[in-house]
PDB file of C-alpha atoms and ligand atoms in Angstrom:
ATOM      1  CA  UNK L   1       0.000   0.000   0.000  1.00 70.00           C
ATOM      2  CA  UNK L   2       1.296   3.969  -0.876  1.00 70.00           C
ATOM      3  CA  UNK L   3       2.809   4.679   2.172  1.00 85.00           C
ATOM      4  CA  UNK L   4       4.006   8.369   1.114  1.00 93.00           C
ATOM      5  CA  UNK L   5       0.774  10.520   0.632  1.00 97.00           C
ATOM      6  CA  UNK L   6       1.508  14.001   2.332  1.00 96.00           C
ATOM      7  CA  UNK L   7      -1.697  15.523   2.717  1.00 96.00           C
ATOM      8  CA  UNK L   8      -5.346  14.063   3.949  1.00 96.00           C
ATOM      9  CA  UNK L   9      -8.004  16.144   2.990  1.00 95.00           C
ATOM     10  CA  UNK L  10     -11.297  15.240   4.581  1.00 94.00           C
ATOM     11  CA  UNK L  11     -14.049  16.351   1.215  1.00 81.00           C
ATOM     12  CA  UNK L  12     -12.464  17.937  -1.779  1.00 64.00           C
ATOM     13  CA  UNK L  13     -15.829  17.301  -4.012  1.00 63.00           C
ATOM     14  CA  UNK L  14     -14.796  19.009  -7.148  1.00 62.00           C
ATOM     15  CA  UNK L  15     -10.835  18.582  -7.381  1.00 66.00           C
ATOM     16  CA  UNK L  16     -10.607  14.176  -7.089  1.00 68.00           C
ATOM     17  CA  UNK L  17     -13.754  13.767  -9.423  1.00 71.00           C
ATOM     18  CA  UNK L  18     -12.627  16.605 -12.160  1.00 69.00           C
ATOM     19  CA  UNK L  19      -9.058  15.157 -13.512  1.00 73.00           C
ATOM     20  CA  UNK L  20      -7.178  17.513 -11.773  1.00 77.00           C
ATOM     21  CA  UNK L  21      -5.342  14.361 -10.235  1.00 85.00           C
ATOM     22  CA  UNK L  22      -2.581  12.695 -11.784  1.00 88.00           C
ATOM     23  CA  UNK L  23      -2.233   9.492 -11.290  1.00 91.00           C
ATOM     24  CA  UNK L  24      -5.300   9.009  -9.374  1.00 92.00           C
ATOM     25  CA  UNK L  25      -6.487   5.670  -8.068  1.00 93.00           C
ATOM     26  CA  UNK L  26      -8.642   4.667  -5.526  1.00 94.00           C
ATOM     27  CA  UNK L  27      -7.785   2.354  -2.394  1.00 95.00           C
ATOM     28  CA  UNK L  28      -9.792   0.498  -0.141  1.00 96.00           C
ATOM     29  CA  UNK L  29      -8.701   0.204   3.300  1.00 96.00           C
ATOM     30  CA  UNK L  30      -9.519  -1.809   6.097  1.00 96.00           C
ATOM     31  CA  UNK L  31      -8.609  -0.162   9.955  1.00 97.00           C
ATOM     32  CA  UNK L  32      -8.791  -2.243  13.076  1.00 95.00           C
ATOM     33  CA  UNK L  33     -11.596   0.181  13.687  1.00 96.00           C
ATOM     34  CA  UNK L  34     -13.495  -0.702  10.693  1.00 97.00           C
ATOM     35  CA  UNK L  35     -13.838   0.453   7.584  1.00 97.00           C
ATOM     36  CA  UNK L  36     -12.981   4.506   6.795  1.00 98.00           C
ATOM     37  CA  UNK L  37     -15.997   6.314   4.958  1.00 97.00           C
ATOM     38  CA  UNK L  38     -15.736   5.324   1.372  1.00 96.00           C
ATOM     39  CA  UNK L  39     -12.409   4.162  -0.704  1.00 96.00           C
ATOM     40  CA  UNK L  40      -9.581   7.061  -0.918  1.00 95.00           C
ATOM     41  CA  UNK L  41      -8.764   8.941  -3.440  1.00 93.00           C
ATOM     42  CA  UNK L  42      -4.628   9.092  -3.756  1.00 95.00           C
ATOM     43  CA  UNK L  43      -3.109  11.263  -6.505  1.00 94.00           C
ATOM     44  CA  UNK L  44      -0.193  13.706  -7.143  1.00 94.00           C
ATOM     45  CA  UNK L  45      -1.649  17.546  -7.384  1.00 92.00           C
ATOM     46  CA  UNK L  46       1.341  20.088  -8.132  1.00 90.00           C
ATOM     47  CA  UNK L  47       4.233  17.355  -7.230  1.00 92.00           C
ATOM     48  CA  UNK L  48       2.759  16.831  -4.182  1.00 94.00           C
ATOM     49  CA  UNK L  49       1.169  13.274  -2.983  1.00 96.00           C
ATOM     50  CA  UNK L  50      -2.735  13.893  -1.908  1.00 95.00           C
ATOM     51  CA  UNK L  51      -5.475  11.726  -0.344  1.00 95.00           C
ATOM     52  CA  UNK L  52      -9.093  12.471  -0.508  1.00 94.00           C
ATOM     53  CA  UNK L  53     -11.959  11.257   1.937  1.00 95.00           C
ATOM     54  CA  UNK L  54     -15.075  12.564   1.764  1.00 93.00           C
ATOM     55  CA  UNK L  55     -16.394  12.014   5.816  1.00 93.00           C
ATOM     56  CA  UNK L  56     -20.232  11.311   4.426  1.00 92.00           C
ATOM     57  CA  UNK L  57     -19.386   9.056   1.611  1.00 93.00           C
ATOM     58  CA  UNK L  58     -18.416  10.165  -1.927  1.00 89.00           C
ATOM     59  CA  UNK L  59     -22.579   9.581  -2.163  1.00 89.00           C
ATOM     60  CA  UNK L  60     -23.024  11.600   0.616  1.00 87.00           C
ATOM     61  CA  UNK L  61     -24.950   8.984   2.364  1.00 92.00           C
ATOM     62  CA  UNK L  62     -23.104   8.813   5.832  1.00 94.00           C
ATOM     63  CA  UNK L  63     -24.957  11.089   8.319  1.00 93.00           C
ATOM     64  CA  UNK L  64     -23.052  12.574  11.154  1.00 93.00           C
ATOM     65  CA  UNK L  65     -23.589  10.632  14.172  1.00 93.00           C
ATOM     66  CA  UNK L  66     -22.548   7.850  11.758  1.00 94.00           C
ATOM     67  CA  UNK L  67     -19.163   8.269  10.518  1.00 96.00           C
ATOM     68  CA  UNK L  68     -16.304   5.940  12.046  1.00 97.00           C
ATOM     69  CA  UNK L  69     -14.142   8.930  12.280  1.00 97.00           C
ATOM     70  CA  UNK L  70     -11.557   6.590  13.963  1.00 97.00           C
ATOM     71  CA  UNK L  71     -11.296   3.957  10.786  1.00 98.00           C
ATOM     72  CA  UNK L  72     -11.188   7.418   8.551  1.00 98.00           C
ATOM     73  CA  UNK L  73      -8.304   8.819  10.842  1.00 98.00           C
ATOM     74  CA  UNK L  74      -6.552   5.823  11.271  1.00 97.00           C
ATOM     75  CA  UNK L  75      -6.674   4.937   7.303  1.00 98.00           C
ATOM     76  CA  UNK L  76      -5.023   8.536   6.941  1.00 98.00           C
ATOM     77  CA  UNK L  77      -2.185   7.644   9.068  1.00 97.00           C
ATOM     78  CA  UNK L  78      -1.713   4.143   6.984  1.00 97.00           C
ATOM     79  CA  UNK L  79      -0.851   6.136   4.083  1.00 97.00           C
ATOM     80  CA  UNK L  80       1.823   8.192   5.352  1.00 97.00           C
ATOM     81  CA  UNK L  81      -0.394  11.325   6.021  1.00 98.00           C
ATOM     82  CA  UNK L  82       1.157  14.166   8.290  1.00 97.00           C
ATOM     83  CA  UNK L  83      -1.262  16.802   7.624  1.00 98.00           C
ATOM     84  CA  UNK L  84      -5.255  17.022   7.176  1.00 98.00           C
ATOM     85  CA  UNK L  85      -6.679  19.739   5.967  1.00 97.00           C
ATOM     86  CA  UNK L  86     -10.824  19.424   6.845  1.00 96.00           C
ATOM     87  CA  UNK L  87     -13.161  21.462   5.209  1.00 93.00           C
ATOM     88  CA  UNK L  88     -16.787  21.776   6.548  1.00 91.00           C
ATOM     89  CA  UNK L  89     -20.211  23.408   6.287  1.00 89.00           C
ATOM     90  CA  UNK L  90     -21.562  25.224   9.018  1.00 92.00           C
ATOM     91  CA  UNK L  91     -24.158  27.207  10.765  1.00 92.00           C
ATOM     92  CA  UNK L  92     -23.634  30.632  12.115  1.00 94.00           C
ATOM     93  CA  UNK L  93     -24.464  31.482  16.072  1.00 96.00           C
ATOM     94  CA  UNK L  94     -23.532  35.424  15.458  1.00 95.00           C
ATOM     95  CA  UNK L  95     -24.884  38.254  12.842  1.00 93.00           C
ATOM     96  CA  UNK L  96     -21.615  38.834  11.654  1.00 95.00           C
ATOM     97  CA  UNK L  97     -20.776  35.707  10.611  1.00 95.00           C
ATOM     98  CA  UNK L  98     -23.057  35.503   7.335  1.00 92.00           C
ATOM     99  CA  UNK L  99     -23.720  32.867   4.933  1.00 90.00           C
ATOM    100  CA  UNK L 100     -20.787  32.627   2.356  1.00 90.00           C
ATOM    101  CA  UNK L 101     -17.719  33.624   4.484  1.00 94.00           C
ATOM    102  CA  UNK L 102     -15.429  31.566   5.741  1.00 96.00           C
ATOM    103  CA  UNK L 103     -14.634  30.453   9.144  1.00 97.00           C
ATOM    104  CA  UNK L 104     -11.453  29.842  10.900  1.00 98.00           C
ATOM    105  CA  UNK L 105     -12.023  27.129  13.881  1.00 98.00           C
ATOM    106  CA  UNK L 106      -9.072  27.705  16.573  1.00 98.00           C
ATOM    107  CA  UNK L 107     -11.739  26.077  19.456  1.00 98.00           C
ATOM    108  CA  UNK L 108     -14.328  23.781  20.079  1.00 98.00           C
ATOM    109  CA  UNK L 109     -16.950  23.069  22.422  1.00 98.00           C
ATOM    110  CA  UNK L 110     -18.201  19.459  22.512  1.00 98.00           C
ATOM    111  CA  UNK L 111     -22.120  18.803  22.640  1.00 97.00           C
ATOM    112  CA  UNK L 112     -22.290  15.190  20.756  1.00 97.00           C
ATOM    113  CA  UNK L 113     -23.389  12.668  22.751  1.00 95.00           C
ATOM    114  CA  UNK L 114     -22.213   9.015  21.720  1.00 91.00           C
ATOM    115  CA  UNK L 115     -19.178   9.584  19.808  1.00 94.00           C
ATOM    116  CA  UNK L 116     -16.179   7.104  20.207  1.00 93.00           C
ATOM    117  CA  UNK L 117     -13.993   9.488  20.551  1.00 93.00           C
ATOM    118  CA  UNK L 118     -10.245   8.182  21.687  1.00 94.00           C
ATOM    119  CA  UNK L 119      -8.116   5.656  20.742  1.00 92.00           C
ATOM    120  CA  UNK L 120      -6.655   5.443  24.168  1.00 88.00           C
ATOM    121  CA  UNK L 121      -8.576   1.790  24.441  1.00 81.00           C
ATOM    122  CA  UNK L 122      -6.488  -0.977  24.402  1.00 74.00           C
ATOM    123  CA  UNK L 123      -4.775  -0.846  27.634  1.00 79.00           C
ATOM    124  CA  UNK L 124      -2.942   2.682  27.256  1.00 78.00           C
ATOM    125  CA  UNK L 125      -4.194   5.499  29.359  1.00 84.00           C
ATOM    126  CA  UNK L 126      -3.608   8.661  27.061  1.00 85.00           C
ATOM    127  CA  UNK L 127      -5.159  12.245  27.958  1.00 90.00           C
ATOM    128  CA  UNK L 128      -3.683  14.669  25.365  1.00 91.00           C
ATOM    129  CA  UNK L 129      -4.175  17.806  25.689  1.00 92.00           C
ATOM    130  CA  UNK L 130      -6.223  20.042  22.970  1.00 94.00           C
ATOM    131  CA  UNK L 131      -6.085  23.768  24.896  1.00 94.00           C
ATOM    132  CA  UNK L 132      -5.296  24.718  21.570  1.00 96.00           C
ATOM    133  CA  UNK L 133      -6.799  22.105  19.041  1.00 97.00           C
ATOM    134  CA  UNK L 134      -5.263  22.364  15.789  1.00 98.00           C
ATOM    135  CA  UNK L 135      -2.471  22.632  14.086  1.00 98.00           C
ATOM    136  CA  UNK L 136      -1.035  26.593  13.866  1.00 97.00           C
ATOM    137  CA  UNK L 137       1.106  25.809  10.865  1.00 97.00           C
ATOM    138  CA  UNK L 138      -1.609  24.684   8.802  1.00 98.00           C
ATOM    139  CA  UNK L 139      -4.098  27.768   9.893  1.00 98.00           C
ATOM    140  CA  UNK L 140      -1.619  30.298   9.024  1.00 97.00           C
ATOM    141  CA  UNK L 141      -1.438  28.445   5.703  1.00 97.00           C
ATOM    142  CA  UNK L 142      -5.417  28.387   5.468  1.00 98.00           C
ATOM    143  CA  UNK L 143      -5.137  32.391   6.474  1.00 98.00           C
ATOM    144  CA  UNK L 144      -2.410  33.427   3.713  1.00 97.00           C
ATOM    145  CA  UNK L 145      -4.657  31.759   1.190  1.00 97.00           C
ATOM    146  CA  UNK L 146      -8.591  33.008   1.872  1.00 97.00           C
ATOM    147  CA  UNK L 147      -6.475  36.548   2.421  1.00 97.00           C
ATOM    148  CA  UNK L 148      -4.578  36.280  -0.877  1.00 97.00           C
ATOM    149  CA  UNK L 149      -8.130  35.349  -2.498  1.00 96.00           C
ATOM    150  CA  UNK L 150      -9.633  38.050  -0.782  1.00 96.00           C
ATOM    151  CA  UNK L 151     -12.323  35.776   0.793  1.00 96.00           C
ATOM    152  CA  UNK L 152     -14.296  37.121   4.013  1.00 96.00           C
ATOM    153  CA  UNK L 153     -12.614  34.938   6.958  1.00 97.00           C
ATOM    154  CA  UNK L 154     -13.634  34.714  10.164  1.00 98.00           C
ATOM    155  CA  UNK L 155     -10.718  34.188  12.414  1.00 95.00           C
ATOM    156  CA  UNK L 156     -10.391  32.655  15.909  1.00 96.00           C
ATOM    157  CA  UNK L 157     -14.221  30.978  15.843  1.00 98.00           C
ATOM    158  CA  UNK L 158     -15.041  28.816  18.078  1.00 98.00           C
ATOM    159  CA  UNK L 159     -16.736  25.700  16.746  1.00 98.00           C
ATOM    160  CA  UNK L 160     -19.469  24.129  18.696  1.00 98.00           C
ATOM    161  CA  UNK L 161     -20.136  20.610  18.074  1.00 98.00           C
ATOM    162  CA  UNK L 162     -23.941  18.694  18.424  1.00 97.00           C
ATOM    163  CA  UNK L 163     -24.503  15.245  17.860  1.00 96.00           C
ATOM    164  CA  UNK L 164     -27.510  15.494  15.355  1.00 93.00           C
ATOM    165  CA  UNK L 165     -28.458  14.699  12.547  1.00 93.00           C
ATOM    166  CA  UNK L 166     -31.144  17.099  13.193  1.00 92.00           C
ATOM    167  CA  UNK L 167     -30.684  20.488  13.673  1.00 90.00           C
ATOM    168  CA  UNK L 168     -31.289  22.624  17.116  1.00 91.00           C
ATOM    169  CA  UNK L 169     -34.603  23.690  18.788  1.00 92.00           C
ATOM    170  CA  UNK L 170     -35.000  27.329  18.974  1.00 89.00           C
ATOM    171  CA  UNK L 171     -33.812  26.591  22.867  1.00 93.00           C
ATOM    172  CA  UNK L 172     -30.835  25.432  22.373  1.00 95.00           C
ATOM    173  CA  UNK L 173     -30.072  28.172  19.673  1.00 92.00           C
ATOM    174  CA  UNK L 174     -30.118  30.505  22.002  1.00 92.00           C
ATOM    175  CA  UNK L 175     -28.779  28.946  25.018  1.00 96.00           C
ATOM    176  CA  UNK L 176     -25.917  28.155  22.165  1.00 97.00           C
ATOM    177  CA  UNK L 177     -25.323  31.900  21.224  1.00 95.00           C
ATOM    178  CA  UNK L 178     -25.219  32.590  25.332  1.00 96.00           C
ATOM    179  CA  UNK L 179     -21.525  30.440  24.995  1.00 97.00           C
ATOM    180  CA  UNK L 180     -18.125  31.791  23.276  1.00 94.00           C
ATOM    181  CA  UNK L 181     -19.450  29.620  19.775  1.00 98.00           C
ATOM    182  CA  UNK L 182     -19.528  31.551  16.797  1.00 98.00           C
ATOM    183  CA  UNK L 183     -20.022  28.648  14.173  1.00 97.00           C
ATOM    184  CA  UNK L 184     -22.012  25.192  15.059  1.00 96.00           C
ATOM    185  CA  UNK L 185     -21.814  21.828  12.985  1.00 95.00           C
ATOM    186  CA  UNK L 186     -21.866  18.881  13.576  1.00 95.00           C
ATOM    187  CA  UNK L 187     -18.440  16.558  12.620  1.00 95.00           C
ATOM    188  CA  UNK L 188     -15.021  18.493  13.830  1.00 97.00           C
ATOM    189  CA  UNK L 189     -15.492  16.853  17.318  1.00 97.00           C
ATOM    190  CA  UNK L 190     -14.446  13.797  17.856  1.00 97.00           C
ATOM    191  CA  UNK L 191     -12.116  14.319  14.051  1.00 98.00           C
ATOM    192  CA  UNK L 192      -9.595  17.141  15.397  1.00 98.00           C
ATOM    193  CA  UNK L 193      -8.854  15.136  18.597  1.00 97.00           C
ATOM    194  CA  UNK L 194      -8.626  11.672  16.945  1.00 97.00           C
ATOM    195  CA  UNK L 195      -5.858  13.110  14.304  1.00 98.00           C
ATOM    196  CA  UNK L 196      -4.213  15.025  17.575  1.00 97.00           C
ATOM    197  CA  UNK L 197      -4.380  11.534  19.562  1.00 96.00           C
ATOM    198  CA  UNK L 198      -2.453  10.051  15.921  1.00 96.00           C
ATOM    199  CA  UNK L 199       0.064  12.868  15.785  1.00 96.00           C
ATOM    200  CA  UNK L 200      -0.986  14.356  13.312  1.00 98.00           C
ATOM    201  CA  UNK L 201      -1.126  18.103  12.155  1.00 98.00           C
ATOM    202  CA  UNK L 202      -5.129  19.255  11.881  1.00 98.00           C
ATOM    203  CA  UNK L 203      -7.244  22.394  10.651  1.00 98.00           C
ATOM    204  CA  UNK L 204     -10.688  22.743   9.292  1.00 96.00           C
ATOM    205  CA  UNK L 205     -11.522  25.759   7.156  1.00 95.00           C
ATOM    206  CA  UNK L 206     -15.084  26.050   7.077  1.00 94.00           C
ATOM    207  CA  UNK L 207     -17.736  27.540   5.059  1.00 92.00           C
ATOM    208  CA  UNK L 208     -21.265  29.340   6.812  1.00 92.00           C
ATOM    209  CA  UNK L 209     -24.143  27.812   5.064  1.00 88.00           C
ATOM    210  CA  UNK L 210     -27.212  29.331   7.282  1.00 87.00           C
ATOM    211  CA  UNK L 211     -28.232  31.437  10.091  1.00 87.00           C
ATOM    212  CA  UNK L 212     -29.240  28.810  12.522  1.00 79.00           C
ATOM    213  CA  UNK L 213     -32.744  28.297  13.913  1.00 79.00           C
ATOM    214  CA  UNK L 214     -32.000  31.618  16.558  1.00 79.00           C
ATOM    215  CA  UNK L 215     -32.720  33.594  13.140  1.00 76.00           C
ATOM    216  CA  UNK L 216     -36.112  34.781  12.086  1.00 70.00           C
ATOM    217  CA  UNK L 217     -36.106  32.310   9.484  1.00 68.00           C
ATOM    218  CA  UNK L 218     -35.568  28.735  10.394  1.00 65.00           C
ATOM    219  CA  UNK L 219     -32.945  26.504   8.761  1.00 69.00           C
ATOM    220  CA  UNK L 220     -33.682  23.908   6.289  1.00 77.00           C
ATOM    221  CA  UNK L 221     -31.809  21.088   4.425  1.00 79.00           C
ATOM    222  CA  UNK L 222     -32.508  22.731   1.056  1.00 81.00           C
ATOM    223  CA  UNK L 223     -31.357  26.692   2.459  1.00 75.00           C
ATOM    224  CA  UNK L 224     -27.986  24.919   3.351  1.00 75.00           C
ATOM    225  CA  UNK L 225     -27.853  22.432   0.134  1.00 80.00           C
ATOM    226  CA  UNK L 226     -27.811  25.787  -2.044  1.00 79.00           C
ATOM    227  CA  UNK L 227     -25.134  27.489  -0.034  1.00 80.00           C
ATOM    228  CA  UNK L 228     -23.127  24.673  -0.047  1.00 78.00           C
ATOM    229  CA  UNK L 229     -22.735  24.343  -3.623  1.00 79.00           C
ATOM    230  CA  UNK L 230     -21.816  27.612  -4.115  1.00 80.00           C
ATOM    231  CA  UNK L 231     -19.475  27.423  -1.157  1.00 85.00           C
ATOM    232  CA  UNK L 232     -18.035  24.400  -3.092  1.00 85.00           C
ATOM    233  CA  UNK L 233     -16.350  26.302  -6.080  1.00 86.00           C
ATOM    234  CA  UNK L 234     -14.541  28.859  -3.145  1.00 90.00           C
ATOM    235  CA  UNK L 235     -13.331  25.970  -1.331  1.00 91.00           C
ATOM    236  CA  UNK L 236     -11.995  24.238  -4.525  1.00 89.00           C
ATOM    237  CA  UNK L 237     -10.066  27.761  -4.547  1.00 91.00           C
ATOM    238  CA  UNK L 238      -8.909  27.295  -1.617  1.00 93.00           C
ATOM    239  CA  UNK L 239      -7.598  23.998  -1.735  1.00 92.00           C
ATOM    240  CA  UNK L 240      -5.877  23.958  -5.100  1.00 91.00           C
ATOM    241  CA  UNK L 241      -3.555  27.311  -3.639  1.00 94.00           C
ATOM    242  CA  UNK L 242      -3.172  25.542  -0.467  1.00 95.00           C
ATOM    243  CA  UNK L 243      -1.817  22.809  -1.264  1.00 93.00           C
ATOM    244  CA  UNK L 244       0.859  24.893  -2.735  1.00 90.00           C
ATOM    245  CA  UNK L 245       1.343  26.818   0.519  1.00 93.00           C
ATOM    246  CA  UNK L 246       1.761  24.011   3.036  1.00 95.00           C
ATOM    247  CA  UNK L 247       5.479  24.204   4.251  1.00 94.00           C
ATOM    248  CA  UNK L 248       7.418  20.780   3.251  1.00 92.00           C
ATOM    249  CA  UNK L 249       8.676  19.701   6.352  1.00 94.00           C
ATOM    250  CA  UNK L 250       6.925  20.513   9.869  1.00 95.00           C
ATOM    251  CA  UNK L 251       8.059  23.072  12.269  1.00 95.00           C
ATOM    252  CA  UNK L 252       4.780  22.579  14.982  1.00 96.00           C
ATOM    253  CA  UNK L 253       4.419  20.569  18.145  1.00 95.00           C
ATOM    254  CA  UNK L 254       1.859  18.555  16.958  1.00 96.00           C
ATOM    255  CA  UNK L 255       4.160  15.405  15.972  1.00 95.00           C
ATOM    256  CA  UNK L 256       5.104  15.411  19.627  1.00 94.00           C
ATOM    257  CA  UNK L 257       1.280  15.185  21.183  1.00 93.00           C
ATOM    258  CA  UNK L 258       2.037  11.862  23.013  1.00 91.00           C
ATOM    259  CA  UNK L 259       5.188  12.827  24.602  1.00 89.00           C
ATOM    260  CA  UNK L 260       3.083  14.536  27.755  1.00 76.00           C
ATOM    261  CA  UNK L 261       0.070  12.042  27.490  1.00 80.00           C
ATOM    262  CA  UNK L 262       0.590   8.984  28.510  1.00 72.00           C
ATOM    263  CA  UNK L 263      -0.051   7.562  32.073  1.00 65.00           C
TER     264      UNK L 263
HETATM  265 ZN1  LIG S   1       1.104  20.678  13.151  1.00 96.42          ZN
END
């Protein structure tokens, strides 16, 4: 099996399926944890060796409660990957953060509910620490592109996670939008701390598809569908500069995340 891919992006609808790839083939992997979301997409993009995973299934038909976001971690690290880059759709919790910009997560808060969410469970007591979740290399890399394209970027958001797949009640909005969150989906938590747990380097870029329910208007599947798909073509942007911009070797911390977590 390729054991030399650099990059792990979790998505990329739009750059694997549209030839941009060469030599792309797809591989089927099998984790201890089960099997990763659908087969990966491994190619060469600008001389550099890129996987793609789409989290829900290249048919989109993995909700998020659902995903084995350990197998799709853990088949990353198979191939060699140092560094995932994870786009995502979100809502937004504050005015200011409208439909179509971007947002930068550089926090979480976690409100899923039955998430398997370690792999500290064979025997090996590991409690990592995520004060600051992802990877600072990679975000200033994310920043110097969406600022070089001139793309509205929210920076320093704090992403909170729900279990769903359904969306909030009105209560929760706002007992949501009385917390630090400016952005709320639903699949960066338990992802960001798996790949931290694996050593790896980790940041999400994502893009605001709705206001919420807190708004007058309340969210629905189809308002977010239509945003997304717009949002697609940006984030295809983004992702063909970035994976320019990503430094060759790694000068962060997050290859040493074990050293300090093991009991
Ligand atoms: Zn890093």
């Amino acid at each position: 099996m390729e054991k030399d891919v650099e990059i792990g992006i979790f998505g990329g609808t739009g750059i694997y399926d549209s030839g941009l790839l060469e030599d792309a083939q797809e591989i089927d992997i099998d984790t201890p944890y089960g099997k990763p979301s659908d087969t990966i997409t491994v190619g060469t993009f600008k001389g550099r060796k890129i996987a793609f995973l789409p989290r829900h299934g290249k048919k989109h038909s993995i909700p998020p409660h659902k995903i084995n976001f350990k197998a799709n971690i853990w088949a990353f690290k198979e191939l060699g990957i140092t560094r995932i880059i994870a786009p995502s759709a979100v809502g937004s919790l504050k005015k200011e953060c409208e439909p179509g910009h971007f947002a930068l997560p550089t926090q979480f808060l976690d409100f899923t509910k039955s998430r398997d969410g370690t792999f500290s469970d064979n025997g090996k007591v590991i409690h990592i620490s995520v004060a600051d979740p992802f990877c600072p290399e990679l975000q200033t890399s994310i920043l110097n592109v969406t600022d070089n394209q001139n793309l509205k970027t929210h920076k320093n958001c704090t992403y909170l996670c729900i279990e769903g797949p359904r969306f909030s009640t009105k209560a929760e909005s706002k007992f949501f939008r009385t917390t630090d969150a400016d952005i709320i989906g639903m699949t960066l938590v338990p992802e960001c701390q798996l790949a931290r747990e694996a050593q790896m380097c980790y940041a999400s870029i994502s893009t605001i598809t709705d206001y919420d329910v807190w708004a007058d208007k309340p969210v629905t599947a189809k308002e977010v569908l239509e945003t997304l798909s717009k949002n697609v073509e940006k984030t295809k942007k983004v992702l063909t500069e970035l994976i320019d911009k990503i430094p060759k070797t790694r000068n962060c911390s997050c290859a040493k995340a074990l050293e300090e977590a093991e009991f």
